[in-house]
Each structure stands twice: as structure tokens, then as C-alpha cells.
Coordinates of C-alpha atoms in Angstrom, one line a residue:
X1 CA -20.6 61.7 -111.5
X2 CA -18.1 59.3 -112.5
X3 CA -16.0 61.1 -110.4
X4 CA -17.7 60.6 -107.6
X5 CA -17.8 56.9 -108.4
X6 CA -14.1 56.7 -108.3
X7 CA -13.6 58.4 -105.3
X8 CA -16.1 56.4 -103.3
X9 CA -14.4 53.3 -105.4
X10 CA -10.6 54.5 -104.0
X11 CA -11.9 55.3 -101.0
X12 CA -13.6 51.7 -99.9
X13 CA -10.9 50.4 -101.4
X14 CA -8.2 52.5 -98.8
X15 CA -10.5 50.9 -96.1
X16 CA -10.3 47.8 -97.1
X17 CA -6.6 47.6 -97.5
X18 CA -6.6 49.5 -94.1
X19 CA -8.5 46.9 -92.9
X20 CA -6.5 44.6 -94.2
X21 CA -3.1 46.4 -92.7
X22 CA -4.8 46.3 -89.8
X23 CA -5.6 42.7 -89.7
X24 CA -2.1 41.8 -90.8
X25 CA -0.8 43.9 -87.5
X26 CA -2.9 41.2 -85.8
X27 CA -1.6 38.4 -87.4
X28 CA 1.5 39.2 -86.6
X29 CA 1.4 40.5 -83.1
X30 CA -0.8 36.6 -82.7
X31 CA 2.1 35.1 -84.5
X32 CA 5.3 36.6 -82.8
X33 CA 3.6 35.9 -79.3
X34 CA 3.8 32.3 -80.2
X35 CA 6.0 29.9 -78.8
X36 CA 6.0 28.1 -81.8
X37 CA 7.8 28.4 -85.1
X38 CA 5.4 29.8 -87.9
X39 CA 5.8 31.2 -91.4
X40 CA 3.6 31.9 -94.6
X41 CA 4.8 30.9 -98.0
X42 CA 4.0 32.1 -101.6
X43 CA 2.9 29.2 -104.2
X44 CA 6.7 29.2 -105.0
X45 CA 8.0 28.0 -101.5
X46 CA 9.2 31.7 -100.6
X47 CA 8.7 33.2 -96.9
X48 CA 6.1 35.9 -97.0
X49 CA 5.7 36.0 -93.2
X50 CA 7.7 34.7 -90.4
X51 CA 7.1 35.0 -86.5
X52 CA 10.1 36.2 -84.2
X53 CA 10.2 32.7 -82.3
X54 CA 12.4 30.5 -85.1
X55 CA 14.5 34.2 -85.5
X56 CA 15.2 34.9 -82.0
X57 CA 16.0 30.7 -81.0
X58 CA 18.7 31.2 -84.3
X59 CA 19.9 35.0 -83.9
X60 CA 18.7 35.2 -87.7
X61 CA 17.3 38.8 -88.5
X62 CA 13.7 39.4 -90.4
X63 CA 15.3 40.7 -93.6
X64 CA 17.5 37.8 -93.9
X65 CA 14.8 35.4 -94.6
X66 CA 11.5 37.5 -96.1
X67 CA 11.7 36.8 -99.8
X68 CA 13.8 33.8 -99.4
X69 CA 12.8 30.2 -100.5
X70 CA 12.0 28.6 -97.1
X71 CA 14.3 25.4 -98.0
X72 CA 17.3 28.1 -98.7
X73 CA 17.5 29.4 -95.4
X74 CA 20.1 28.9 -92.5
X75 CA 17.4 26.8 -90.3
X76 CA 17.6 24.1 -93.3
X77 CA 20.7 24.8 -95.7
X78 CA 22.6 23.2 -93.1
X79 CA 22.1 19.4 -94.9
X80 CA 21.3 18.7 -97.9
X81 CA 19.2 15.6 -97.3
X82 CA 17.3 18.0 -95.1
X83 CA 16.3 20.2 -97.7
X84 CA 15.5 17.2 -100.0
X85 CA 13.3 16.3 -97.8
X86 CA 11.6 19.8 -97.1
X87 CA 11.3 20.2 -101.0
X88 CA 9.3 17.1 -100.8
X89 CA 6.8 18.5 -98.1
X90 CA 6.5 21.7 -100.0
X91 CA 5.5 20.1 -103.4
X92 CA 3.7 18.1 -101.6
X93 CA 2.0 21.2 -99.8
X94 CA 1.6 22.7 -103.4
X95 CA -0.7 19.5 -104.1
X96 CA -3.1 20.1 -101.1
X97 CA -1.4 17.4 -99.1
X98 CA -0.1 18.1 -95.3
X99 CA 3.2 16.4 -94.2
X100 CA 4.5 16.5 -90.4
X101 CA 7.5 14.5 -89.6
X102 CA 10.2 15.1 -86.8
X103 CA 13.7 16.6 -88.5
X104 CA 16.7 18.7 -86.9
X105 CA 16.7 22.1 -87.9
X106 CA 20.5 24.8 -87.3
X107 CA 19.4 27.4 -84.6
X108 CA 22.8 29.7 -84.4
X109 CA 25.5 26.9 -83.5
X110 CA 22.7 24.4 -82.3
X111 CA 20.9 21.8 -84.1
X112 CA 17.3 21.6 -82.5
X113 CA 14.7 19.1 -82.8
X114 CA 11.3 20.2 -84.0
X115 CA 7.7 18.5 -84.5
X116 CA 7.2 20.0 -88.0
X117 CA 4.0 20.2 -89.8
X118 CA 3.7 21.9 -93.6
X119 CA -0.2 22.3 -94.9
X120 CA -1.6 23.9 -98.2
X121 CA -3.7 27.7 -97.8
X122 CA -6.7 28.1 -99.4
X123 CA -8.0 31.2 -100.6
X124 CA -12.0 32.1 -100.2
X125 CA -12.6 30.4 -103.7
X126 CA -11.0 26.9 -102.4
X127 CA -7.7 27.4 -104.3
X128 CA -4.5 26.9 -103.0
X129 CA -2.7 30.2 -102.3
X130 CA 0.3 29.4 -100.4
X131 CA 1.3 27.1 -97.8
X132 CA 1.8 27.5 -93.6
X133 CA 5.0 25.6 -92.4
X134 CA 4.8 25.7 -88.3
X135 CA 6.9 23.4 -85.8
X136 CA 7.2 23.1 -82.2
X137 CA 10.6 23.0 -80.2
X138 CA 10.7 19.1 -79.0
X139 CA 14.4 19.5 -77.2
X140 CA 12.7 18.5 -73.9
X141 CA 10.8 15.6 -75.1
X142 CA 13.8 13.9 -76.6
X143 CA 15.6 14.5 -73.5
X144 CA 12.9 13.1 -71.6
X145 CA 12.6 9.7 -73.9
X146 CA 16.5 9.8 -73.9
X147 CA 16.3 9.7 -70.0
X148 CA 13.8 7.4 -69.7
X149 CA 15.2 5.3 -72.2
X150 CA 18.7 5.1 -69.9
X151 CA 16.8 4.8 -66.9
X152 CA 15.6 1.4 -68.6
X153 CA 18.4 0.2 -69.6
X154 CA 21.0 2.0 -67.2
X155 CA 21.2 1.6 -63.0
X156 CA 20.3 4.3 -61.5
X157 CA 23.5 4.1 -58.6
X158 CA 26.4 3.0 -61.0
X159 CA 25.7 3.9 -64.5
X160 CA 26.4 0.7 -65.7
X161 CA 24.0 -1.0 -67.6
X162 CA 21.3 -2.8 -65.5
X163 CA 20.2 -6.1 -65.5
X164 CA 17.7 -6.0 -68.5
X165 CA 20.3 -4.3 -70.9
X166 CA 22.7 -7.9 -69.3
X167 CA 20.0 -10.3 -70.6
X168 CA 19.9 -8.4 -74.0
X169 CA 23.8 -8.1 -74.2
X170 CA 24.3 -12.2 -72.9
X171 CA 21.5 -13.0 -76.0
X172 CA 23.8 -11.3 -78.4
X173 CA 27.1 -12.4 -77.0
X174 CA 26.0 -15.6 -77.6
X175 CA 24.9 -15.9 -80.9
X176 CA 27.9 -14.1 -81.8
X177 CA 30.2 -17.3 -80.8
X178 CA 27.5 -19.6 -82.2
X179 CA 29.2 -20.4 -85.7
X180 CA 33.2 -19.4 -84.8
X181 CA 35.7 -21.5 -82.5
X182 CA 35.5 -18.6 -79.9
X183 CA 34.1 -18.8 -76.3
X184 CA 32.7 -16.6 -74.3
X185 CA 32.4 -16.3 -70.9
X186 CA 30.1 -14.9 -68.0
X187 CA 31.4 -14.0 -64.5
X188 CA 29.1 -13.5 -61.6
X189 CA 31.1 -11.5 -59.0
X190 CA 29.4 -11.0 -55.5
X191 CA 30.8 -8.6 -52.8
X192 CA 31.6 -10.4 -49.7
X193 CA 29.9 -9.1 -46.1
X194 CA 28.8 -6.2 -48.1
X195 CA 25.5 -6.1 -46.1
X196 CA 27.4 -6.1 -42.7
X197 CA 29.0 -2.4 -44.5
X198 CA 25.8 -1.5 -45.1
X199 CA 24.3 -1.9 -42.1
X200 CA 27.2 -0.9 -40.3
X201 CA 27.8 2.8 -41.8
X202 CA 24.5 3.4 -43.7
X203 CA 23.3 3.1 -47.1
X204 CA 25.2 6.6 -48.3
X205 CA 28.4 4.0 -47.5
X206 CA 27.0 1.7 -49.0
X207 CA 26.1 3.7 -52.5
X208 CA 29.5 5.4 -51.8
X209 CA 31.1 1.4 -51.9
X210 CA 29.2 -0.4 -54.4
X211 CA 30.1 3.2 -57.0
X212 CA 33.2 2.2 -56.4
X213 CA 33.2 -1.0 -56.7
X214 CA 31.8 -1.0 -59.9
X215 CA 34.1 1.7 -61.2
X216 CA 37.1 -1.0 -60.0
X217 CA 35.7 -3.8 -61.7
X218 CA 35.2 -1.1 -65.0
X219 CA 38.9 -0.7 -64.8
X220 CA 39.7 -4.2 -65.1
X221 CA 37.7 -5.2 -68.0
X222 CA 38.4 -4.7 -71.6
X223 CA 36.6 -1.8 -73.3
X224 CA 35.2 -4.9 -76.0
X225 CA 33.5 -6.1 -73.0
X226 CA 30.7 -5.7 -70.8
X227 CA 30.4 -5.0 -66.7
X228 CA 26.6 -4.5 -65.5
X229 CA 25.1 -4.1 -61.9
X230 CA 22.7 -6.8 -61.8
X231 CA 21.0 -5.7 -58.7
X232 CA 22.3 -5.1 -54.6
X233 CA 25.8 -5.9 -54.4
X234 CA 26.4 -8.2 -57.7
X235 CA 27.9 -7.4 -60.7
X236 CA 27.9 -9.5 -63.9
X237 CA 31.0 -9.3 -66.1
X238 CA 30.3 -10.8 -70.1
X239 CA 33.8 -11.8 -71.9
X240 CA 33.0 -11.7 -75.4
X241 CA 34.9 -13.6 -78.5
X242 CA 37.9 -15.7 -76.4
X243 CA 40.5 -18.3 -77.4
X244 CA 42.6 -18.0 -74.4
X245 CA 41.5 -19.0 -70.7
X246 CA 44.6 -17.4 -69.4
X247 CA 43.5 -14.0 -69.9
X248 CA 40.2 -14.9 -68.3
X249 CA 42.2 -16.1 -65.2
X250 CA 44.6 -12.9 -65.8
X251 CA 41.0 -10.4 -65.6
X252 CA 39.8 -12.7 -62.4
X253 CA 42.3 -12.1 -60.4
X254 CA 42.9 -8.8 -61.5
X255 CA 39.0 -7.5 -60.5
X256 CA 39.4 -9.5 -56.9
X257 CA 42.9 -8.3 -56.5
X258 CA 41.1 -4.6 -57.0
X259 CA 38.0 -5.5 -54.9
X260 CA 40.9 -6.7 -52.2
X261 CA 41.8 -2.7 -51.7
X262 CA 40.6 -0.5 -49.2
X263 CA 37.4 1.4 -49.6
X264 CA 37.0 4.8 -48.5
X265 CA 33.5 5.7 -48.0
X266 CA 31.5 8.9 -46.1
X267 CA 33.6 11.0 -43.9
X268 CA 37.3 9.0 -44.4
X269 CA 35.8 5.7 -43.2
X270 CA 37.7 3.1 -44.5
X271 CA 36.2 -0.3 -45.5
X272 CA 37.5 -3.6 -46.3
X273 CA 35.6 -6.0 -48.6
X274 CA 36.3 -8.9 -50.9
X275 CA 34.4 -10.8 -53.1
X276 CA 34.1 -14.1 -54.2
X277 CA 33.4 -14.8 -58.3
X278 CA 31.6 -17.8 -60.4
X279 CA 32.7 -18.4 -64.1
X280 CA 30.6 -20.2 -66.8
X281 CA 31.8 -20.6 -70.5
X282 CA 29.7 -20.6 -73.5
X283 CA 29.5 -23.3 -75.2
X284 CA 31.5 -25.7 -73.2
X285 CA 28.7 -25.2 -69.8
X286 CA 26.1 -24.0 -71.5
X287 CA 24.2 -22.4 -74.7
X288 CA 21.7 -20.5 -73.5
X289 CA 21.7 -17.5 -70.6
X290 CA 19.7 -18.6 -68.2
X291 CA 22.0 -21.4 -68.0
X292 CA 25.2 -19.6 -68.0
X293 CA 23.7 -17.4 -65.5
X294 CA 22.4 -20.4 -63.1
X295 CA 25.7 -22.0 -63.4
X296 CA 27.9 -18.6 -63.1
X297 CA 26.0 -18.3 -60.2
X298 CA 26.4 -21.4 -58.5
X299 CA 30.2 -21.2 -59.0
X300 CA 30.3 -18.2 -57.4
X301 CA 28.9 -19.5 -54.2
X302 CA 31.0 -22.1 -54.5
X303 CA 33.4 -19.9 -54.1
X304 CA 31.8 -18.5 -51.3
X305 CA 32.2 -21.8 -49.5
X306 CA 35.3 -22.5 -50.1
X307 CA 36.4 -19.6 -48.1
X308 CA 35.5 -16.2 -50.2
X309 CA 38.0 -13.6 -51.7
X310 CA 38.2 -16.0 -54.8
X311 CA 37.4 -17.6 -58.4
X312 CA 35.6 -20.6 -59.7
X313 CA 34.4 -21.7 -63.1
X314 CA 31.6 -24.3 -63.0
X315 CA 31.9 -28.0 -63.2
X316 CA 29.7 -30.3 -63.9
X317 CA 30.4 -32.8 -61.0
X318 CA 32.4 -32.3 -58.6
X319 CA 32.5 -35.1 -56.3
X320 CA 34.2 -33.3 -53.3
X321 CA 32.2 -30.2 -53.4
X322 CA 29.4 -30.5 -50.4
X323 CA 27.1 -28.1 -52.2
X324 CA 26.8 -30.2 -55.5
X325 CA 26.5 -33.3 -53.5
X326 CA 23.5 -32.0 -51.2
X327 CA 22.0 -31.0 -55.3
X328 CA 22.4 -34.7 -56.3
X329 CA 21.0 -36.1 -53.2
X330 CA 17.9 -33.5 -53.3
X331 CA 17.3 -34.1 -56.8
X332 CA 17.9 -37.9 -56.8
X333 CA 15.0 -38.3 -54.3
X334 CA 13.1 -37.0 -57.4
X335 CA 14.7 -39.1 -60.3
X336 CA 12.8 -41.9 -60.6
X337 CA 9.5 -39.6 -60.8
X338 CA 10.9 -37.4 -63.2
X339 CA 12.0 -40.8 -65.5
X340 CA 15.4 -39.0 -64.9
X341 CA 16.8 -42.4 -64.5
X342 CA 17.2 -45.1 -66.8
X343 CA 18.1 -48.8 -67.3
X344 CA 20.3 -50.2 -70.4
X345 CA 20.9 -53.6 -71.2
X346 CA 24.8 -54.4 -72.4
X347 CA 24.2 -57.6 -74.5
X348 CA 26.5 -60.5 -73.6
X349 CA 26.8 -62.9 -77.4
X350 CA 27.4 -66.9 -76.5
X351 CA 30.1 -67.2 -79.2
X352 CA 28.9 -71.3 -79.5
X353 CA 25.9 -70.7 -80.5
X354 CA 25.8 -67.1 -82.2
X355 CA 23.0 -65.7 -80.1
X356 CA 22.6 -63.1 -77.1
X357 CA 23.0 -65.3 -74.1
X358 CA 22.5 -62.7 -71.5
X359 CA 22.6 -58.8 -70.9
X360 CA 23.8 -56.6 -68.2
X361 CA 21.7 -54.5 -66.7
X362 CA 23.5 -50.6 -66.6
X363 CA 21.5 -48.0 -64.3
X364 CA 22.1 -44.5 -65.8
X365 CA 21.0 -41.0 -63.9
X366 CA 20.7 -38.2 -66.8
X367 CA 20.5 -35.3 -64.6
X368 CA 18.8 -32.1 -66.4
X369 CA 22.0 -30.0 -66.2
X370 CA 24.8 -32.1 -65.5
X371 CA 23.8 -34.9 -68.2
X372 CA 25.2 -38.2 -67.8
X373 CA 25.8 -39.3 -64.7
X374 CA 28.1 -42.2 -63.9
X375 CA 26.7 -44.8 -61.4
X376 CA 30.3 -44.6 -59.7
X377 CA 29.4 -41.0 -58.5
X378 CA 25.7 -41.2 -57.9
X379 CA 25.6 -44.8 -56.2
X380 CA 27.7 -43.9 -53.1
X381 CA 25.1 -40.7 -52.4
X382 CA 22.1 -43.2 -52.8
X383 CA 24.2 -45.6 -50.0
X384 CA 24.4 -42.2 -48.0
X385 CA 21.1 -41.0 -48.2
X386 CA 19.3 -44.4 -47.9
X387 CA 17.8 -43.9 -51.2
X388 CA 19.6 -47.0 -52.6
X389 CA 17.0 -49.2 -51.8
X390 CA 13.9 -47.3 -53.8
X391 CA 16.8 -47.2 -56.1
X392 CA 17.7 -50.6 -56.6
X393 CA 13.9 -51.9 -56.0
X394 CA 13.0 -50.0 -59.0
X395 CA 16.1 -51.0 -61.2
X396 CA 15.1 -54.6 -60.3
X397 CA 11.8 -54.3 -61.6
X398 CA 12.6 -52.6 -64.9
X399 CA 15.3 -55.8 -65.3
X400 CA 13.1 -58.5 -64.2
X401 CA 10.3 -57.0 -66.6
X402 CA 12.6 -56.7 -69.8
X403 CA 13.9 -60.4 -68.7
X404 CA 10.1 -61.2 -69.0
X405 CA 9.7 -59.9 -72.3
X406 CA 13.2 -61.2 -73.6
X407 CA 12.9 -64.8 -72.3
X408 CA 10.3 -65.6 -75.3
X409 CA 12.7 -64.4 -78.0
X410 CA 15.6 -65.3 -76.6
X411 CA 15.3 -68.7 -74.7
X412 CA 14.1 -70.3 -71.3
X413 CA 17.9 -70.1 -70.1
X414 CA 18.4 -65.8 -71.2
X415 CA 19.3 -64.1 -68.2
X416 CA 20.0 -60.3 -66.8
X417 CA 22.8 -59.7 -64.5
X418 CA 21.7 -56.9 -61.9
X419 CA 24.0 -55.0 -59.8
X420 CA 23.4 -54.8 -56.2
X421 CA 24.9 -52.6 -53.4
X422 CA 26.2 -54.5 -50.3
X423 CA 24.1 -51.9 -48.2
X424 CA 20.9 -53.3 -49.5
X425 CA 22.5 -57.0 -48.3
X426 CA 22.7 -55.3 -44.5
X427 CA 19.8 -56.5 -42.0
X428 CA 18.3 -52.8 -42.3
X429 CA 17.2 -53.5 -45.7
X430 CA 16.0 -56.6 -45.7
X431 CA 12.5 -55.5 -45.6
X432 CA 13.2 -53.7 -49.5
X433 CA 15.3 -56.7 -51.0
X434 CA 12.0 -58.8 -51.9
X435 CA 13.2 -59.7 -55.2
X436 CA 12.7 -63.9 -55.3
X437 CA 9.4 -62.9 -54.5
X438 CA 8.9 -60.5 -57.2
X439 CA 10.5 -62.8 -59.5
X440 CA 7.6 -65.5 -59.0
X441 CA 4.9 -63.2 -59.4
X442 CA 6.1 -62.5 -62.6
X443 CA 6.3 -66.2 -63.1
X444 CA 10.0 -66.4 -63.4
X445 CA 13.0 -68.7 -62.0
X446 CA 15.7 -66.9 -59.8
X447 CA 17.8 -68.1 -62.6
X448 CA 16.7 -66.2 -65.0
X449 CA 18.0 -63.0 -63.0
X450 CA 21.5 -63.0 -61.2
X451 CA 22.7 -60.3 -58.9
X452 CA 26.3 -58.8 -58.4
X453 CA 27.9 -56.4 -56.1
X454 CA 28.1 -53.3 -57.8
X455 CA 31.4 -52.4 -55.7
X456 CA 32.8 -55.8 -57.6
X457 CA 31.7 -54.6 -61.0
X458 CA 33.1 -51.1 -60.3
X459 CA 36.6 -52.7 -59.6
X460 CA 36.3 -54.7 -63.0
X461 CA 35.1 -51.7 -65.3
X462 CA 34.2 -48.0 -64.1
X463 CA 31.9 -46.3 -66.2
X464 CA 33.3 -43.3 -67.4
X465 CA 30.8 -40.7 -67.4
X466 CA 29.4 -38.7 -70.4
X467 CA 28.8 -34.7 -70.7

């Protein structure tokens, strides 16, 4: 009888670990048919299992790794702050806790990417019996977040970096010079009658040109440095940590010296460009970059106007440059209701008596981006424009009001001198010079106000003006 009862005991027990032969054959035929990498580990962090995915990718062989503790093998061994790290996640494991983190693992001669995950495995009772590393191959995600990541920062044509990584870059630049006694400098570089190319040989010519163009521009620029395509055909050009503006002149004409050359674009067509370049300097034009950019930019078209295929660094004023001068006209017409321009009183001492006898009345424009602006440069585009008169109406009335406040503190006999342009004493203006009659309704003699020609004044002492 009892041997009956072990026989039927050995044999159910043959089934079972047929069974369980048979279920393992499963497993594994599930396991090597997966794309990802998965493997079974004993309590101690050995490989029990392993699917032929993470084998085949590294040209390792089953019998190399079975038996072997997981953070040993060639997938890890490779660094040691990798396998630090996996003998974290394992103990961790080993404590019922899952880990997953992204990590570089040695396929053959590669190193690959992987999303890796490592969880504890219970056994029917709830007690941890081993622990199931799997990861997934993410090679082709990283190269898609590397591309995209280029393709936000890079342009598409050149390769250079685009106008997003420029801003960034300009930022840094800048408060890089902040605290030393070097400058830096941004060039704005425009290709002249570059749409005429394109229109004339198609856009393949033109990608072919503006490729090349930016590769000669490249060539001219220090490695320290930065060239970017900021969009159609202009290039932006950041000098970093300067001391010496003949190298910047040197670079300038070396870029439209190279820009000068010949192109040769689809099918041997040969095209001939040039290009015309604006210079602005940190800190001596500006501090921040959308003002080096605005003013870069407005040199270069002023360079453009002078007759392309050259440089210019920004001024602030230049008197004999039309474009600035049309600026300071169209923004003067908006001075007085921006309280852009302003009236101060130079006092004048009686030396008898020890007290402020007078004060001269000083009209001062301080433009938002050119500063101080002297009266000597302003004045003769308000006698141009015609706007002297709301000019000079206005500067009248802020005097004759401070004389009206003064006069109490000061004395019956304190006077203002105002400065008035001969053009508002022509028979055209005659219906804007009401000043008597301003005068009285503020209840005040003429002589309390006295006027001079600002031409007169401007021959005794010219302003200088301020930056």
C-alpha cells in the first residue's frame, strides 16, 4: 500500500514538474520573441533566465551570462558608476520597491540607450522570490529628441544656428562682458540684390548661394565666435570678449571681401553678390540685445544707402546721414507728447546783490535711444520741418509759467531769457508767435521774459551734447 502511495506521489509529482518544463518552454519561447530585453534573477541578483533579444543586440552567448550576477555582466561591467547604480535598483528590488530610470548599457562595441525598469517577484505566498529586470531599446527616441532639439535651435538650409539659439547666445555674450573691460560686438550682414538671384535662377540657386554664403562668412570668423542665419538672406555674426577694434575692422572686411567673390550655383551659373554690414558694440551702443540688434540693424542699412558692398558701426547722431535725420524729424513730431522734451533753467547770480537775477531758459530733446540731444542738431530739423513753431510755442509756455512761479520768490524784476529761431520772426509764423499775449493772460510784463535768437546764442556757446 505505501507503495502505491509513493508511486502515485512520484508520479503527480513527474507531472507537475512536466508541467512545469512545459510552462517554462512557454515562457521562454514568449520571452525570446520579445523585442524587449528581459531576464529573471535569483534573491542574490544572479541571472536565472534571459531572453535572446539583449544576447543577439550584444553578440553575447546564453552560457556566458546564466549564473552570473546581473551587474557583472558585459551589458553593465563596462562603468562602474553604472553598476553602482544597478546595485542600487537591485537592493532596492530585494526590498519590494521598482526603480526605472534611462542608463547606457555596452551592446558588442556600441553603447545603447535603454528605458530600464527592475521590480521585485512574488511567489504565491506574497514573498519576494526574485526580481524581473526588463528594458526597451530607446536609440530611436534619442535620435528623434536629438533631431528635434537641432531643428530648434539649428536652420534647416545652413546648419548654422537659427535665430532663437542668436537671442540665447547674444543674452550670454553679454553678461559675459558685464563686469570685465572687454566689448563685444554684433554685426548684422545682409546680402545685397539677393532676391533679384532668387527670382532670377530659382530658389535651388538661391539655397545653393545663401549655403555658401554662410559657409564664407564661417571661414572668416573665429572658432570663439558665433555666425547664425537669422532668417532669408541675413546673417548675424556675435564677436565675443574684444579689446581691439582693429580686428573687428580686419573680420569686416574680410567676410565682405569673401561675399565680393563669385558664386557658383545650379548647373555652372555664376552669380555676383555683395553685401552691405551694420556693427553695434556692447556696452558703448547698447546693453541689452534688442538694442544691439535694432541698432546693428540700422547700420547696416545705412550701409545700404551709402552705396552697398560695405561696413558701418552705429552712431548715435549723425547729422549728415538722411536716414537718421528723417528718424529725428518723425519722432520729433511726437516729442512734446511723449514729455520727450524738456526745459532747464541756467541761473544767472547778480553779484551786487547775492541773489538769482535771472535764468536762461535751455530746451533739451532726450530721445529714447540716442539720449541727449543738443539743440544745435535738433533745432535746424524743427526750422526744416516747420515744427519749430509748436516747438517754440510750447517752450514759451513752460518759461513764461516757471517765470510765474519764480517772480514771488525771486522779485518783481526776475526774468527768463528764451531763445527764439529767426524762422518763427518770418511773416509765415506770425500767426504762432502770440507770446505778449500769452504773457498778459498770465498776468505778467513783457519784461519779465526776454527773447534771443537762438542762432546768436549758438555762436556765443554751443551745447555740447551728452550720450
Amino acid at each position: 500500500m505505501h507503495d502505491d502511495v509513493d508511486e502515485r506521489l512520484a508520479q503527480r509529482g513527474a507531472e507537475r514538474a512536466a508541467k512545469q518544463q512545459e510552462s517554462d518552454k512557454r515562457l521562454k519561447l514568449i520571452l525570446d520573441n520579445l523585442f524587449s530585453y528581459v531576464a529573471l534573477l535569483d534573491l542574490e541578483g544572479r541571472i536565472r533566465e534571459v531572453n535572446k533579444a539583449p544576447l543577439a543586440r550584444g553578440g553575447y552567448r546564453y552560457e556566458d551570462v546564466i549564473g552570473r550576477y546581473f551587474y557583472d555582466t558585459p551589458w553593465w561591467s563596462y562603468d562602474t558608476a553604472v553598476q553602482s547604480q544597478l546595485i542600487q535598483a537591485i537592493e532596492a528590488a530585494r526590498r519590494g520597491r521598482t526603480s526605472r530610470y534611462d542608463v547606457v548599457v555596452k551592446m558588442g562595441e556600441d553603447l545603447v540607450p535603454i528605458d530600464f525598469q527592475i521590480s521585485p517577484v512574488y511567489d504565491r505566498d506574497g514573498n519576494i522570490c526574485g526580481m524581473l529586470p526588463t528594458a526597451v531599446d530607446i536609440s530611436e527616441r534619442k535620435r528623434f529628441e536629438t533631431e528635434a532639439s537641432a531643428s530648434a535651435y539649428t536652420d534647416a538650409l545652413t546648419g548654422l544656428p537659427n535665430r532663437r539659439t542668436f537671442h540665447h547666445h547674444l543674452q550670454q555674450v553679454i553678461n559675459g562682458c558685464e563686469d570685465s573691460a572687454e566689448f563685444a560686438v554684433l554685426m548684422m550682414i545682409d546680402l545685397d540684390r539677393f532676391r533679384e538671384a532668387n527670382d532670377n535662377w530659382g530658389h535651388d540657386a538661391g539655397d545653393a548661394l545663401l549655403k555658401e554664403a554662410a559657409n564664407r562668412i564661417w571661414a572668416c570668423v573665429p572658432d570663439s565666435d558665433t555666425v547664425c542665419r537669422l532668417g532669408g538672406d541675413e546673417f548675424g555674426v556675435i564677436l565675443n570678449g574684444r579689446t581691439d577694434f582693429s580686428e573687428i575692422n580686419r573680420i569686416s572686411r574680410e567676410i565682405l571681401t569673401s561675399l565680393s567673390e563669385e558664386f557658383v550655383v545650379v548647373d555652372d551659373v555664376t552669380v555676383s553678390l555683395s553685401a552691405s554690414m551694420g556693427l553695434a558694440v556692447f556696452p558703448d551702443d547698447a546693453t541689452t540685445p534688442s538694442d544691439l540688434i535694432r541698432f546693428a540693424d540700422r547700420a547696416m542699412y545705412q550701409a545700404k544707402s551709402s552705396g552697398r558692398g560695405r561696413f558701418r558701426f552705429f552712431t548715435r547722431f549723425n547729422n549728415e546721414g538722411q536716414d537718421v535725420r528723417a528718424r529725428l524729424a518723425s519722432d520729433l513730431r511726437r516729442a512734446i507728447a511723449k514729455e520727450q522734451l524738456t526745459v532747464y533753467y541756467q541761473p544767472i547770480a547778480d553779484l551786487a546783490t547775492d541773489r538769482i537775477a535771472k535764468a536762461e531758459a535751455l530746451l533739451r530733446w532726450k530721445h529714447p535711444e540716442y539720449g541727449f540731444i543738443s539743440p544745435s542738431s535738433f533745432i535746424p530739423i524743427a526750422e526744416e520741418t516747420g515744427m519749430i513753431h509748436q516747438i517754440g510755442d510750447w517752450a514759451f509756455d513752460q518759461a513764461a509759467l516757471a517765470t510765474k512761479r519764480w517772480v514771488g520768490l525771486a522779485g518783481q524784476d526776475f526774468q527768463i531769457s528764451v531763445n527764439r529761431s529767426p524762422v518763427q520772426f518770418l511773416p509765415s509764423a506770425m500767426e504762432h508767435g502770440h507770446w505778449a499775449e500769452r504773457l498778459t493772460a498770465l498776468g505778467l510784463p513783457a519784461t519779465n521774459v526776454s527773447r534771443r535768437d537762438h542762432r546768436k546764442l549758438d555762436d556765443e556757446r554751443r551745447p555740447e551734447r551728452q550720450s
